């Protein structure tokens, strides 16, 4: 028990360097911004393609397959949105 107490008190006094080296942050922000907007564009394109395939496949009775595809695209959008929110919160 004393070991745990000692470790907890040591963790409270430790500080981690969370700042980026000088000159790195602006470039990193630019790259993350580009990646974020490219991912948003791919998600939008995926939704449009899945919707178009649902419209075309409706006559052939393939609605369920395309609805599942749309579900996967929307799940990817949620993951990308959560990742960008997490990265923005950590900045």
mmCIF file of C-alpha atoms in Angstrom:
data_model
loop_
_atom_site.group_PDB
_atom_site.id
_atom_site.type_symbol
_atom_site.label_atom_id
_atom_site.label_comp_id
_atom_site.label_asym_id
_atom_site.label_seq_id
_atom_site.Cartn_x
_atom_site.Cartn_y
_atom_site.Cartn_z
ATOM 1 C CA UNK A 1 0.000 0.000 0.000
ATOM 2 C CA UNK A 2 2.878 2.332 0.737
ATOM 3 C CA UNK A 3 4.281 1.672 -2.724
ATOM 4 C CA UNK A 4 1.016 2.783 -4.336
ATOM 5 C CA UNK A 5 0.957 5.905 -2.168
ATOM 6 C CA UNK A 6 4.553 6.681 -3.122
ATOM 7 C CA UNK A 7 3.829 6.211 -6.838
ATOM 8 C CA UNK A 8 0.739 8.437 -6.703
ATOM 9 C CA UNK A 9 2.622 11.248 -4.967
ATOM 10 C CA UNK A 10 5.453 10.965 -7.516
ATOM 11 C CA UNK A 11 2.999 11.103 -10.427
ATOM 12 C CA UNK A 12 1.537 14.326 -9.078
ATOM 13 C CA UNK A 13 4.948 16.014 -9.085
ATOM 14 C CA UNK A 14 5.979 14.861 -12.573
ATOM 15 C CA UNK A 15 5.405 17.204 -15.480
ATOM 16 C CA UNK A 16 5.425 16.086 -19.071
ATOM 17 C CA UNK A 17 6.554 18.428 -21.850
ATOM 18 C CA UNK A 18 3.363 18.830 -23.887
ATOM 19 C CA UNK A 19 4.539 21.740 -26.016
ATOM 20 C CA UNK A 20 5.675 21.075 -29.552
ATOM 21 C CA UNK A 21 9.170 22.121 -30.560
ATOM 22 C CA UNK A 22 9.397 25.666 -31.945
ATOM 23 C CA UNK A 23 8.202 25.973 -35.536
ATOM 24 C CA UNK A 24 6.441 22.590 -35.655
ATOM 25 C CA UNK A 25 2.944 23.595 -34.510
ATOM 26 C CA UNK A 26 1.917 25.782 -37.504
ATOM 27 C CA UNK A 27 2.915 23.091 -40.012
ATOM 28 C CA UNK A 28 1.225 20.382 -37.998
ATOM 29 C CA UNK A 29 -1.971 22.438 -37.766
ATOM 30 C CA UNK A 30 -1.919 22.963 -41.527
ATOM 31 C CA UNK A 31 -1.494 19.241 -42.256
ATOM 32 C CA UNK A 32 -4.219 18.276 -39.763
ATOM 33 C CA UNK A 33 -6.554 20.852 -41.296
ATOM 34 C CA UNK A 34 -6.002 19.467 -44.795
ATOM 35 C CA UNK A 35 -6.493 15.881 -43.626
ATOM 36 C CA UNK A 36 -9.659 16.854 -41.783
ATOM 37 C CA UNK A 37 -11.247 18.548 -44.797
ATOM 38 C CA UNK A 38 -10.198 15.767 -47.165
ATOM 39 C CA UNK A 39 -11.802 13.231 -44.809
ATOM 40 C CA UNK A 40 -14.987 15.330 -44.631
ATOM 41 C CA UNK A 41 -15.048 15.523 -48.439
ATOM 42 C CA UNK A 42 -14.612 11.759 -48.765
ATOM 43 C CA UNK A 43 -17.460 11.211 -46.282
ATOM 44 C CA UNK A 44 -19.740 13.528 -48.245
ATOM 45 C CA UNK A 45 -18.833 11.790 -51.495
ATOM 46 C CA UNK A 46 -19.448 8.390 -49.883
ATOM 47 C CA UNK A 47 -22.920 9.444 -48.727
ATOM 48 C CA UNK A 48 -23.772 10.743 -52.191
ATOM 49 C CA UNK A 49 -22.531 7.571 -53.889
ATOM 50 C CA UNK A 50 -24.382 5.306 -51.438
ATOM 51 C CA UNK A 51 -27.572 7.328 -51.955
ATOM 52 C CA UNK A 52 -27.210 7.123 -55.725
ATOM 53 C CA UNK A 53 -26.655 3.380 -55.574
ATOM 54 C CA UNK A 54 -29.742 3.030 -53.383
ATOM 55 C CA UNK A 55 -31.795 4.918 -55.952
ATOM 56 C CA UNK A 56 -30.524 2.795 -58.847
ATOM 57 C CA UNK A 57 -30.667 -0.521 -56.976
ATOM 58 C CA UNK A 58 -34.197 0.025 -55.691
ATOM 59 C CA UNK A 59 -35.739 -1.436 -58.822
ATOM 60 C CA UNK A 60 -33.620 -4.576 -58.544
ATOM 61 C CA UNK A 61 -34.504 -5.212 -54.896
ATOM 62 C CA UNK A 62 -31.040 -4.437 -53.564
ATOM 63 C CA UNK A 63 -32.160 -1.778 -51.100
ATOM 64 C CA UNK A 64 -30.963 -3.657 -48.029
ATOM 65 C CA UNK A 65 -27.422 -4.015 -49.323
ATOM 66 C CA UNK A 66 -27.173 -0.328 -50.099
ATOM 67 C CA UNK A 67 -28.713 0.631 -46.777
ATOM 68 C CA UNK A 68 -25.984 -1.398 -45.057
ATOM 69 C CA UNK A 69 -23.369 0.386 -47.165
ATOM 70 C CA UNK A 70 -24.865 3.727 -46.148
ATOM 71 C CA UNK A 71 -24.707 2.619 -42.513
ATOM 72 C CA UNK A 72 -20.984 1.900 -42.849
ATOM 73 C CA UNK A 73 -20.397 5.275 -44.492
ATOM 74 C CA UNK A 74 -22.267 7.048 -41.700
ATOM 75 C CA UNK A 75 -20.309 5.082 -39.090
ATOM 76 C CA UNK A 76 -17.087 6.237 -40.772
ATOM 77 C CA UNK A 77 -18.364 9.820 -40.645
ATOM 78 C CA UNK A 78 -18.969 9.474 -36.908
ATOM 79 C CA UNK A 79 -15.481 8.065 -36.342
ATOM 80 C CA UNK A 80 -13.876 10.864 -38.361
ATOM 81 C CA UNK A 81 -15.937 13.497 -36.555
ATOM 82 C CA UNK A 82 -14.983 12.069 -33.171
ATOM 83 C CA UNK A 83 -11.310 11.910 -34.139
ATOM 84 C CA UNK A 84 -11.256 15.519 -35.307
ATOM 85 C CA UNK A 85 -13.015 16.669 -32.134
ATOM 86 C CA UNK A 86 -10.473 14.766 -30.050
ATOM 87 C CA UNK A 87 -7.530 16.251 -31.938
ATOM 88 C CA UNK A 88 -9.000 19.757 -31.675
ATOM 89 C CA UNK A 89 -9.480 19.279 -27.930
ATOM 90 C CA UNK A 90 -5.866 18.168 -27.472
ATOM 91 C CA UNK A 91 -4.407 21.212 -29.229
#
